[in-house]
Amino acid sequence: MSTPCWIDVAVQTPAHSQVGGLLSYRCPFLVQPGQLVRVPFGPREVLGVVWAIQDHAPADMPASNVRDVLGVLEGLPPLDEAWRQLVQFSAQYYQRSLGEVALSALPPQLRDLSNEQLARRLKKQNTERAVNTTPGPALSDEQSAVLAQMATGTGPFLLFGSTGSGKTEVYLQAVERMLAADPRDQALLMVPEINLTPQLEERVQARFGNDAVVSMHSGMTPAQRLKGWLAAHAGHARIVLGTRMAIFASMPHLKLIVVDEEHDPSYKQQEGARYSARDLAVYRGRLHKAPVLLASATPSLESWHHSRPADAEDTGGRYQRLLMPSRIGTALLPKVRRVDMNKQPRRAVLSTQLVAAIQERVQRGEQCMLLLNRRGYAPVLHCADCGWKSECKHCSAFRVFHKIDRTLRCHHCGLTERVPRACPECGNADIAPIGRGTEQLEEHLGELLAHVLRTDGSPVRIARIDADTTRLKGALESQLAQVHSGEVDVLIGTQMIAKGHDFRRITLVAAVNPDTALFSSDFRAPERLFALLMQAAGRAGRDATQSATSEMWVQTFHPQHALFEALKQHDYPAFAASELAERTAADLPPISHQALLRADARTQEAAQALLNAARETLEAQLSENPDTADLVLQVSVYPAVPMSMQRVADVERAQMLLESPSRMALQKMLWHLHGVLHQVRSQPEHKGVIRWLVDVDPQAI
Ligand code: ADP
Ligand code: ZN
Ligand code: ZN
């Protein structure tokens, strides 16, 4: 046994406790930074990561108060410096404690394993993970050009490639080239959602062998997660394929990061440390000197802006833009058709032309897909006599009518009740649904197409995929399989069905009612809608033999809207240019940088009072000091307002926006704000506040 030393350890501290940083322990054995240890924390024993070794006792507490480390997780190599730096940066940038970020990046099962159990897991590891690369297809000219540019540049790269242009093939061949250079190297492939993972996982496994690939996403069991994590950490797995959480995978030989569908909002974590896995990918790439490839057919305006080419007045962005405009083979993008709903009978859900077009396709043996971004039967139940609506008593939202089990369900707090027989206010028996959800669309379309027969003479088959139909494990997979096998003629669903799926026989896609997003209070709503519609269009005509007749239909009351014009031309650059012009004029991201401070309380006044008090204290403190007075000018801090979803589950929510042209200034401001919040929060008049949190680079305002 060596002489005891003093170490700083990251442990999971409760959110908003004052213990934000590292804790000091005495360590009776020799350890290195990055090793995992078990330490006492209050009455409990917890897992921690050794962050630093000190050569003297902590100055701020008596040595006798420093507790001893209880044990080391043996056999595990330390988490490397790049990983620790990633965690440290994330904690700082997203304003959370280092321990929280570090520990939530580790598989939960690690906390509960004894050294014996861990040793058994490590022994079971397949260290001889074979990589049997099966050659891919000959590359298209565009694919070859992109890979050549990646080989000579340093990145980060933004691959702007049409749906079906063969982006996935580019990722696979980039991995292949990486492994050819050094078979010990590792690649991280990130995808937005779990439901897209199975297809890609099969493709990656088919190319590199089952053993080379591990998955990381929230749908895995704790045991699976641990196994995959260990394989990546030990350097045995060549490829980690995962959702946003995979950005924190420990990968000592990381040499390539790919972010597929980089514009997708699900890369932003919405609780705890609200990190953007896409942004962290760019940071992590720099740490590992690994090229980063962001890819999309509709890039985020952030990445588009960062990859702008240089011109006379502008040195250009720091990303390199790579282009793949054509679909593979002879496949064409679908023709976009707008239906002017002003010319349809009032309250028509589906235009007569669209119904006729669907019928024709079904009779030809083709598939159609209808998109409606609202699940359930109807968004509201309504009494025409007294005006009662099916509001949720706990949230500022309506409960949605689900006809299938005759319930009213709140999609925010989950409150579910049987539909009343009569209006609860006035007793009127005639309460009616207003608006439409996927459930009603399915019923309605079933009636309209009741007489339509498939090529085999059997009746048309309509299926619905949304959060309600896919609640059970495996349900989504089996429903998608039905679509792929051709058992289904018309697929109805929410945005879930628009993304990524390589449906081969769909030739018509229709957006039933996309207009609401045109006039949203959220400045990102048009960007999201455009991406969704382009994605949806990308599901049509993926098979070249049918692509010439494939169509994307948009039913709208605003057929001349610039967004639909750009969609019709499949012209993302035109759309992006006009959106960026608006963002520039209004000083919105990506031109400026934002953070939101949110407070939750029993009353709206209490929530806002905390925010406004923090703002006043902050500005007063900063103005007093000549070193910080500038910050007040560089960062705008707006007064508190209610959030757009003001009340959820009886909790009132308020927010305060901070905005600055300088990311650095905003970060400094947040640092000061953090101190002020602890100070203000402890004042008796703010007792009613339940919690506060900071969202840096928020996705929704
Ligand atoms: P994206 O990811 O851009 O939507 P994919 O990589 O899924 O496109 O490619 C679309 C289709 O084209 C897939 O079925 C894929 O197997 C096929 N494909 C991709 N690259 C090639 C190629 N070079 N030669 C032949 N087929 C290809
Ligand atoms: Zn009534
Ligand atoms: Zn509710």
GROMACS .gro file of N, CA and C in nm, residues 42-180:
model
  417
   42GLY      N    1  -2.267   1.154   0.217
   42GLY     CA    2  -2.370   1.152   0.321
   42GLY      C    3  -2.375   1.011   0.377
   43PRO      N    4  -2.494   0.959   0.397
   43PRO     CA    5  -2.505   0.824   0.452
   43PRO      C    6  -2.485   0.715   0.347
   44ARG      N    7  -2.472   0.753   0.218
   44ARG     CA    8  -2.470   0.653   0.112
   44ARG      C    9  -2.330   0.628   0.059
   45GLU      N   10  -2.323   0.520  -0.021
   45GLU     CA   11  -2.200   0.494  -0.093
   45GLU      C   12  -2.231   0.515  -0.241
   46VAL      N   13  -2.151   0.599  -0.308
   46VAL     CA   14  -2.184   0.631  -0.447
   46VAL      C   15  -2.062   0.612  -0.536
   47LEU      N   16  -2.091   0.608  -0.667
   47LEU     CA   17  -1.985   0.596  -0.765
   47LEU      C   18  -1.932   0.736  -0.798
   48GLY      N   19  -1.803   0.746  -0.818
   48GLY     CA   20  -1.747   0.875  -0.855
   48GLY      C   21  -1.634   0.858  -0.956
   49VAL      N   22  -1.600   0.969  -1.022
   49VAL     CA   23  -1.489   0.966  -1.117
   49VAL      C   24  -1.375   1.050  -1.058
   50VAL      N   25  -1.257   0.992  -1.049
   50VAL     CA   26  -1.141   1.067  -1.000
   50VAL      C   27  -1.110   1.177  -1.101
   51TRP      N   28  -1.111   1.301  -1.054
   51TRP     CA   29  -1.090   1.411  -1.148
   51TRP      C   30  -0.948   1.466  -1.140
   52ALA      N   31  -0.896   1.476  -1.017
   52ALA     CA   32  -0.761   1.530  -1.003
   52ALA      C   33  -0.696   1.473  -0.878
   53ILE      N   34  -0.565   1.462  -0.882
   53ILE     CA   35  -0.489   1.416  -0.766
   53ILE      C   36  -0.421   1.539  -0.706
   54GLN      N   37  -0.436   1.558  -0.576
   54GLN     CA   38  -0.373   1.674  -0.511
   54GLN      C   39  -0.258   1.627  -0.423
   55ASP      N   40  -0.156   1.712  -0.409
   55ASP     CA   41  -0.046   1.668  -0.322
   55ASP      C   42  -0.060   1.721  -0.179
   56HIS      N   43  -0.170   1.786  -0.150
   56HIS     CA   44  -0.191   1.830  -0.012
   56HIS      C   45  -0.340   1.824   0.021
   57ALA      N   46  -0.368   1.829   0.150
   57ALA     CA   47  -0.507   1.823   0.194
   57ALA      C   48  -0.581   1.949   0.149
   58PRO      N   49  -0.713   1.940   0.130
   58PRO     CA   50  -0.788   2.059   0.089
   58PRO      C   51  -0.775   2.169   0.192
   59ALA      N   52  -0.758   2.293   0.143
   59ALA     CA   53  -0.729   2.404   0.233
   59ALA      C   54  -0.853   2.448   0.308
   60ASP      N   55  -0.971   2.422   0.252
   60ASP     CA   56  -1.092   2.482   0.308
   60ASP      C   57  -1.163   2.392   0.409
   61MET      N   58  -1.105   2.281   0.446
   61MET     CA   59  -1.168   2.200   0.551
   61MET      C   60  -1.061   2.126   0.632
   62PRO      N   61  -1.089   2.100   0.759
   62PRO     CA   62  -0.991   2.028   0.840
   62PRO      C   63  -0.969   1.886   0.786
   63ALA      N   64  -0.844   1.844   0.783
   63ALA     CA   65  -0.810   1.715   0.724
   63ALA      C   66  -0.890   1.601   0.787
   64SER      N   67  -0.925   1.617   0.914
   64SER     CA   68  -0.997   1.508   0.982
   64SER      C   69  -1.140   1.493   0.928
   65ASN      N   70  -1.189   1.597   0.861
   65ASN     CA   71  -1.324   1.588   0.805
   65ASN      C   72  -1.328   1.521   0.668
   66VAL      N   73  -1.211   1.505   0.609
   66VAL     CA   74  -1.207   1.447   0.474
   66VAL      C   75  -1.225   1.296   0.486
   67ARG      N   76  -1.319   1.243   0.411
   67ARG     CA   77  -1.349   1.099   0.424
   67ARG      C   78  -1.265   1.018   0.327
   68ASP      N   79  -1.262   0.888   0.353
   68ASP     CA   80  -1.178   0.798   0.273
   68ASP      C   81  -1.255   0.740   0.154
   69VAL      N   82  -1.184   0.725   0.045
   69VAL     CA   83  -1.237   0.650  -0.069
   69VAL      C   84  -1.256   0.506  -0.024
   70LEU      N   85  -1.368   0.442  -0.064
   70LEU     CA   86  -1.396   0.307  -0.017
   70LEU      C   87  -1.336   0.199  -0.106
   71GLY      N   88  -1.326   0.229  -0.236
   71GLY     CA   89  -1.270   0.126  -0.324
   71GLY      C   90  -1.259   0.176  -0.467
   72VAL      N   91  -1.184   0.103  -0.546
   72VAL     CA   92  -1.166   0.138  -0.687
   72VAL      C   93  -1.233   0.030  -0.771
   73LEU      N   94  -1.294   0.069  -0.883
   73LEU     CA   95  -1.345  -0.032  -0.975
   73LEU      C   96  -1.228  -0.089  -1.052
   74GLU      N   97  -1.194  -0.212  -1.018
   74GLU     CA   98  -1.072  -0.269  -1.073
   74GLU      C   99  -1.092  -0.322  -1.214
   75GLY      N  100  -0.987  -0.316  -1.290
   75GLY     CA  101  -0.990  -0.376  -1.423
   75GLY      C  102  -1.041  -0.283  -1.531
   76LEU      N  103  -1.093  -0.167  -1.489
   76LEU     CA  104  -1.142  -0.071  -1.588
   76LEU      C  105  -1.034   0.030  -1.618
   77PRO      N  106  -0.997   0.047  -1.743
   77PRO     CA  107  -0.902   0.154  -1.774
   77PRO      C  108  -0.963   0.289  -1.739
   78PRO      N  109  -0.882   0.388  -1.703
   78PRO     CA  110  -0.939   0.519  -1.668
   78PRO      C  111  -1.008   0.584  -1.789
   79LEU      N  112  -1.108   0.667  -1.760
   79LEU     CA  113  -1.170   0.748  -1.865
   79LEU      C  114  -1.065   0.850  -1.910
   80ASP      N  115  -1.044   0.860  -2.039
   80ASP     CA  116  -0.929   0.938  -2.084
   80ASP      C  117  -0.950   1.088  -2.073
   81GLU      N  118  -0.844   1.159  -2.097
   81GLU     CA  119  -0.846   1.303  -2.076
   81GLU      C  120  -0.947   1.373  -2.169
   82ALA      N  121  -0.957   1.326  -2.293
   82ALA     CA  122  -1.050   1.390  -2.386
   82ALA      C  123  -1.193   1.375  -2.335
   83TRP      N  124  -1.225   1.259  -2.282
   83TRP     CA  125  -1.360   1.236  -2.229
   83TRP      C  126  -1.386   1.332  -2.113
   84ARG      N  127  -1.287   1.343  -2.024
   84ARG     CA  128  -1.306   1.430  -1.907
   84ARG      C  129  -1.321   1.575  -1.951
   85GLN      N  130  -1.248   1.610  -2.054
   85GLN     CA  131  -1.257   1.748  -2.102
   85GLN      C  132  -1.395   1.775  -2.164
   86LEU      N  133  -1.447   1.675  -2.234
   86LEU     CA  134  -1.580   1.689  -2.293
   86LEU      C  135  -1.684   1.711  -2.183
   87VAL      N  136  -1.674   1.631  -2.078
   87VAL     CA  137  -1.769   1.640  -1.967
   87VAL      C  138  -1.756   1.776  -1.898
   88GLN      N  139  -1.632   1.817  -1.877
   88GLN     CA  140  -1.608   1.944  -1.809
   88GLN      C  141  -1.665   2.061  -1.889
   89PHE      N  142  -1.639   2.057  -2.018
   89PHE     CA  143  -1.691   2.162  -2.105
   89PHE      C  144  -1.844   2.163  -2.103
   90SER      N  145  -1.904   2.046  -2.115
   90SER     CA  146  -2.050   2.037  -2.120
   90SER      C  147  -2.112   2.092  -1.993
   91ALA      N  148  -2.054   2.055  -1.880
   91ALA     CA  149  -2.108   2.101  -1.752
   91ALA      C  150  -2.102   2.253  -1.744
   92GLN      N  151  -1.990   2.307  -1.785
   92GLN     CA  152  -1.970   2.451  -1.778
   92GLN      C  153  -2.062   2.523  -1.876
   93TYR      N  154  -2.064   2.475  -1.998
   93TYR     CA  155  -2.140   2.545  -2.103
   93TYR      C  156  -2.290   2.539  -2.077
   94TYR      N  157  -2.338   2.422  -2.030
   94TYR     CA  158  -2.482   2.406  -2.008
   94TYR      C  159  -2.523   2.430  -1.863
   95GLN      N  160  -2.426   2.480  -1.781
   95GLN     CA  161  -2.461   2.527  -1.647
   95GLN      C  162  -2.515   2.418  -1.556
   96ARG      N  163  -2.449   2.305  -1.552
   96ARG     CA  164  -2.486   2.200  -1.458
   96ARG      C  165  -2.363   2.157  -1.381
   97SER      N  166  -2.383   2.074  -1.279
   97SER     CA  167  -2.265   2.033  -1.203
   97SER      C  168  -2.188   1.928  -1.282
   98LEU      N  169  -2.058   1.932  -1.263
   98LEU     CA  170  -1.970   1.839  -1.331
   98LEU      C  171  -2.006   1.694  -1.297
   99GLY      N  172  -2.033   1.671  -1.169
   99GLY     CA  173  -2.067   1.536  -1.125
   99GLY      C  174  -2.192   1.485  -1.193
  100GLU      N  175  -2.292   1.570  -1.207
  100GLU     CA  176  -2.416   1.527  -1.271
  100GLU      C  177  -2.388   1.485  -1.415
  101VAL      N  178  -2.315   1.567  -1.489
  101VAL     CA  179  -2.289   1.535  -1.629
  101VAL      C  180  -2.203   1.408  -1.640
  102ALA      N  181  -2.100   1.400  -1.556
  102ALA     CA  182  -2.010   1.285  -1.563
  102ALA      C  183  -2.084   1.155  -1.533
  103LEU      N  184  -2.161   1.155  -1.425
  103LEU     CA  185  -2.225   1.031  -1.383
  103LEU      C  186  -2.340   0.991  -1.474
  104SER      N  187  -2.412   1.091  -1.529
  104SER     CA  188  -2.523   1.051  -1.616
  104SER      C  189  -2.470   1.006  -1.752
  105ALA      N  190  -2.342   1.029  -1.778
  105ALA     CA  191  -2.283   0.980  -1.903
  105ALA      C  192  -2.237   0.834  -1.891
  106LEU      N  193  -2.243   0.779  -1.770
  106LEU     CA  194  -2.200   0.640  -1.751
  106LEU      C  195  -2.321   0.548  -1.745
  107PRO      N  196  -2.306   0.421  -1.785
  107PRO     CA  197  -2.421   0.332  -1.778
  107PRO      C  198  -2.462   0.310  -1.633
  108PRO      N  199  -2.592   0.322  -1.603
  108PRO     CA  200  -2.639   0.318  -1.465
  108PRO      C  201  -2.595   0.191  -1.391
  109GLN      N  202  -2.585   0.081  -1.464
  109GLN     CA  203  -2.553  -0.045  -1.396
  109GLN      C  204  -2.414  -0.045  -1.332
  110LEU      N  205  -2.325   0.038  -1.383
  110LEU     CA  206  -2.190   0.043  -1.325
  110LEU      C  207  -2.194   0.074  -1.176
  111ARG      N  208  -2.298   0.150  -1.135
  111ARG     CA  209  -2.308   0.193  -0.996
  111ARG      C  210  -2.330   0.076  -0.902
  112ASP      N  211  -2.394  -0.028  -0.954
  112ASP     CA  212  -2.439  -0.134  -0.864
  112ASP      C  213  -2.349  -0.257  -0.866
  113LEU      N  214  -2.248  -0.258  -0.950
  113LEU     CA  215  -2.169  -0.380  -0.965
  113LEU      C  216  -2.060  -0.390  -0.858
  114SER      N  217  -2.045  -0.510  -0.805
  114SER     CA  218  -1.929  -0.536  -0.719
  114SER      C  219  -1.809  -0.560  -0.811
  115ASN      N  220  -1.690  -0.558  -0.752
  115ASN     CA  221  -1.571  -0.583  -0.835
  115ASN      C  222  -1.575  -0.721  -0.901
  116GLU      N  223  -1.635  -0.818  -0.829
  116GLU     CA  224  -1.643  -0.954  -0.885
  116GLU      C  225  -1.734  -0.955  -1.007
  117GLN      N  226  -1.851  -0.889  -0.990
  117GLN     CA  227  -1.945  -0.884  -1.103
  117GLN      C  228  -1.884  -0.812  -1.223
  118LEU      N  229  -1.813  -0.705  -1.194
  118LEU     CA  230  -1.750  -0.629  -1.302
  118LEU      C  231  -1.645  -0.715  -1.373
  119ALA      N  232  -1.568  -0.786  -1.293
  119ALA     CA  233  -1.464  -0.872  -1.351
  119ALA      C  234  -1.526  -0.975  -1.445
  120ARG      N  235  -1.642  -1.029  -1.402
  120ARG     CA  236  -1.710  -1.127  -1.488
  120ARG      C  237  -1.755  -1.063  -1.619
  121ARG      N  238  -1.811  -0.942  -1.609
  121ARG     CA  239  -1.855  -0.871  -1.731
  121ARG      C  240  -1.736  -0.845  -1.824
  122LEU      N  241  -1.626  -0.806  -1.762
  122LEU     CA  242  -1.509  -0.773  -1.845
  122LEU      C  243  -1.454  -0.898  -1.913
  123LYS      N  244  -1.461  -1.010  -1.840
  123LYS     CA  245  -1.408  -1.134  -1.897
  123LYS      C  246  -1.492  -1.180  -2.015
  124LYS      N  247  -1.624  -1.155  -2.002
  124LYS     CA  248  -1.714  -1.197  -2.110
  124LYS      C  249  -1.693  -1.116  -2.237
  125GLN      N  250  -1.626  -1.003  -2.223
  125GLN     CA  251  -1.603  -0.916  -2.339
  125GLN      C  252  -1.534  -0.993  -2.450
  126ASN      N  253  -1.583  -0.971  -2.566
  126ASN     CA  254  -1.524  -1.036  -2.681
  126ASN      C  255  -1.411  -0.947  -2.733
  127THR      N  256  -1.290  -0.978  -2.690
  127THR     CA  257  -1.180  -0.888  -2.725
  127THR      C  258  -1.135  -0.905  -2.869
  128GLU      N  259  -1.167  -1.021  -2.923
  128GLU     CA  260  -1.127  -1.046  -3.062
  128GLU      C  261  -1.240  -1.007  -3.155
  129ARG      N  262  -1.284  -0.884  -3.143
  129ARG     CA  263  -1.397  -0.845  -3.226
  129ARG      C  264  -1.355  -0.832  -3.371
  130ALA      N  265  -1.410  -0.921  -3.450
  130ALA     CA  266  -1.367  -0.927  -3.589
  130ALA      C  267  -1.437  -0.819  -3.672
  131VAL      N  268  -1.361  -0.755  -3.757
  131VAL     CA  269  -1.420  -0.664  -3.854
  131VAL      C  270  -1.407  -0.732  -3.990
  132ASN      N  271  -1.521  -0.770  -4.046
  132ASN     CA  272  -1.518  -0.831  -4.179
  132ASN      C  273  -1.588  -0.736  -4.273
  133THR      N  274  -1.512  -0.649  -4.332
  133THR     CA  275  -1.576  -0.549  -4.416
  133THR      C  276  -1.620  -0.609  -4.548
  134THR      N  277  -1.751  -0.600  -4.572
  134THR     CA  278  -1.806  -0.641  -4.701
  134THR      C  279  -1.803  -0.518  -4.790
  135PRO      N  280  -1.749  -0.530  -4.910
  135PRO     CA  281  -1.741  -0.410  -4.992
  135PRO      C  282  -1.878  -0.352  -5.025
  136GLY      N  283  -1.889  -0.220  -5.029
  136GLY     CA  284  -2.014  -0.154  -5.065
  136GLY      C  285  -2.023  -0.138  -5.216
  137PRO      N  286  -2.131  -0.074  -5.262
  137PRO     CA  287  -2.146  -0.053  -5.406
  137PRO      C  288  -2.041   0.045  -5.459
  138ALA      N  289  -2.021   0.044  -5.590
  138ALA     CA  290  -1.933   0.145  -5.651
  138ALA      C  291  -1.996   0.282  -5.625
  139LEU      N  292  -1.913   0.379  -5.588
  139LEU     CA  293  -1.967   0.508  -5.550
  139LEU      C  294  -2.012   0.590  -5.670
  140SER      N  295  -2.113   0.673  -5.645
  140SER     CA  296  -2.151   0.769  -5.748
  140SER      C  297  -2.042   0.877  -5.753
  141ASP      N  298  -2.043   0.957  -5.858
  141ASP     CA  299  -1.943   1.063  -5.870
  141ASP      C  300  -1.952   1.160  -5.753
  142GLU      N  301  -2.076   1.191  -5.716
  142GLU     CA  302  -2.093   1.286  -5.605
  142GLU      C  303  -2.041   1.227  -5.474
  143GLN      N  304  -2.068   1.099  -5.452
  143GLN     CA  305  -2.018   1.035  -5.329
  143GLN      C  306  -1.865   1.034  -5.328
  144SER      N  307  -1.804   0.999  -5.440
  144SER     CA  308  -1.657   0.996  -5.447
  144SER      C  309  -1.599   1.134  -5.420
  145ALA      N  310  -1.662   1.234  -5.478
  145ALA     CA  311  -1.609   1.370  -5.462
  145ALA      C  312  -1.615   1.411  -5.314
  146VAL      N  313  -1.725   1.377  -5.248
  146VAL     CA  314  -1.740   1.413  -5.107
  146VAL      C  315  -1.634   1.344  -5.022
  147LEU      N  316  -1.612   1.215  -5.046
  147LEU     CA  317  -1.511   1.143  -4.968
  147LEU      C  318  -1.371   1.197  -4.994
  148ALA      N  319  -1.346   1.238  -5.117
  148ALA     CA  320  -1.215   1.295  -5.149
  148ALA      C  321  -1.196   1.428  -5.075
  149GLN      N  322  -1.302   1.508  -5.068
  149GLN     CA  323  -1.291   1.635  -4.995
  149GLN      C  324  -1.269   1.612  -4.847
  150MET      N  325  -1.335   1.507  -4.795
  150MET     CA  326  -1.315   1.476  -4.652
  150MET      C  327  -1.170   1.433  -4.626
  151ALA      N  328  -1.112   1.364  -4.723
  151ALA     CA  329  -0.976   1.313  -4.703
  151ALA      C  330  -0.874   1.426  -4.702
  152THR      N  331  -0.902   1.535  -4.772
  152THR     CA  332  -0.804   1.642  -4.780
  152THR      C  333  -0.831   1.756  -4.682
  153GLY      N  334  -0.956   1.769  -4.636
  153GLY     CA  335  -0.988   1.878  -4.544
  153GLY      C  336  -0.981   1.832  -4.400
  154THR      N  337  -1.004   1.925  -4.308
  154THR     CA  338  -1.002   1.888  -4.167
  154THR      C  339  -1.141   1.896  -4.104
  155GLY      N  340  -1.233   1.962  -4.173
  155GLY     CA  341  -1.367   1.974  -4.120
  155GLY      C  342  -1.377   2.084  -4.016
  156PRO      N  343  -1.486   2.091  -3.939
  156PRO     CA  344  -1.607   2.009  -3.954
  156PRO      C  345  -1.671   2.025  -4.093
  157PHE      N  346  -1.734   1.916  -4.139
  157PHE     CA  347  -1.799   1.917  -4.268
  157PHE      C  348  -1.950   1.919  -4.252
  158LEU      N  349  -2.016   1.991  -4.340
  158LEU     CA  350  -2.162   1.981  -4.348
  158LEU      C  351  -2.194   1.920  -4.484
  159LEU      N  352  -2.246   1.797  -4.481
  159LEU     CA  353  -2.286   1.732  -4.605
  159LEU      C  354  -2.432   1.766  -4.632
  160PHE      N  355  -2.452   1.846  -4.736
  160PHE     CA  356  -2.587   1.885  -4.777
  160PHE      C  357  -2.624   1.794  -4.894
  161GLY      N  358  -2.704   1.690  -4.865
  161GLY     CA  359  -2.735   1.591  -4.968
  161GLY      C  360  -2.882   1.560  -4.970
  162SER      N  361  -2.939   1.553  -5.089
  162SER     CA  362  -3.081   1.524  -5.103
  162SER      C  363  -3.117   1.393  -5.034
  163THR      N  364  -3.246   1.377  -5.002
  163THR     CA  365  -3.293   1.249  -4.950
  163THR      C  366  -3.272   1.146  -5.061
  164GLY      N  367  -3.210   1.034  -5.027
  164GLY     CA  368  -3.185   0.931  -5.127
  164GLY      C  369  -3.061   0.956  -5.212
  165SER      N  370  -2.978   1.053  -5.171
  165SER     CA  371  -2.858   1.080  -5.250
  165SER      C  372  -2.745   0.985  -5.213
  166GLY      N  373  -2.768   0.903  -5.110
  166GLY     CA  374  -2.664   0.807  -5.071
  166GLY      C  375  -2.572   0.858  -4.961
  167LYS      N  376  -2.629   0.937  -4.870
  167LYS     CA  377  -2.547   0.989  -4.759
  167LYS      C  378  -2.500   0.875  -4.669
  168THR      N  379  -2.591   0.782  -4.641
  168THR     CA  380  -2.554   0.672  -4.552
  168THR      C  381  -2.435   0.595  -4.608
  169GLU      N  382  -2.436   0.577  -4.738
  169GLU     CA  383  -2.324   0.507  -4.802
  169GLU      C  384  -2.193   0.585  -4.781
  170VAL      N  385  -2.201   0.715  -4.782
  170VAL     CA  386  -2.082   0.797  -4.755
  170VAL      C  387  -2.030   0.771  -4.613
  171TYR      N  388  -2.123   0.762  -4.516
  171TYR     CA  389  -2.078   0.736  -4.379
  171TYR      C  390  -2.005   0.602  -4.373
  172LEU      N  391  -2.067   0.503  -4.437
  172LEU     CA  392  -2.010   0.368  -4.429
  172LEU      C  393  -1.871   0.363  -4.492
  173GLN      N  394  -1.857   0.430  -4.605
  173GLN     CA  395  -1.726   0.425  -4.670
  173GLN      C  396  -1.623   0.511  -4.596
  174ALA      N  397  -1.670   0.614  -4.529
  174ALA     CA  398  -1.577   0.693  -4.448
  174ALA      C  399  -1.524   0.606  -4.333
  175VAL      N  400  -1.613   0.526  -4.274
  175VAL     CA  401  -1.571   0.435  -4.167
  175VAL      C  402  -1.472   0.332  -4.224
  176GLU      N  403  -1.506   0.281  -4.341
  176GLU     CA  404  -1.420   0.181  -4.405
  176GLU      C  405  -1.279   0.236  -4.426
  177ARG      N  406  -1.272   0.359  -4.474
  177ARG     CA  407  -1.140   0.421  -4.497
  177ARG      C  408  -1.065   0.444  -4.367
  178MET      N  409  -1.140   0.481  -4.264
  178MET     CA  410  -1.077   0.501  -4.133
  178MET      C  411  -1.016   0.370  -4.084
  179LEU      N  412  -1.092   0.260  -4.096
  179LEU     CA  413  -1.042   0.130  -4.049
  179LEU      C  414  -0.926   0.080  -4.134
  180ALA      N  415  -0.928   0.116  -4.262
  180ALA     CA  416  -0.818   0.074  -4.349
  180ALA      C  417  -0.689   0.143  -4.306
   0.00000   0.00000   0.00000
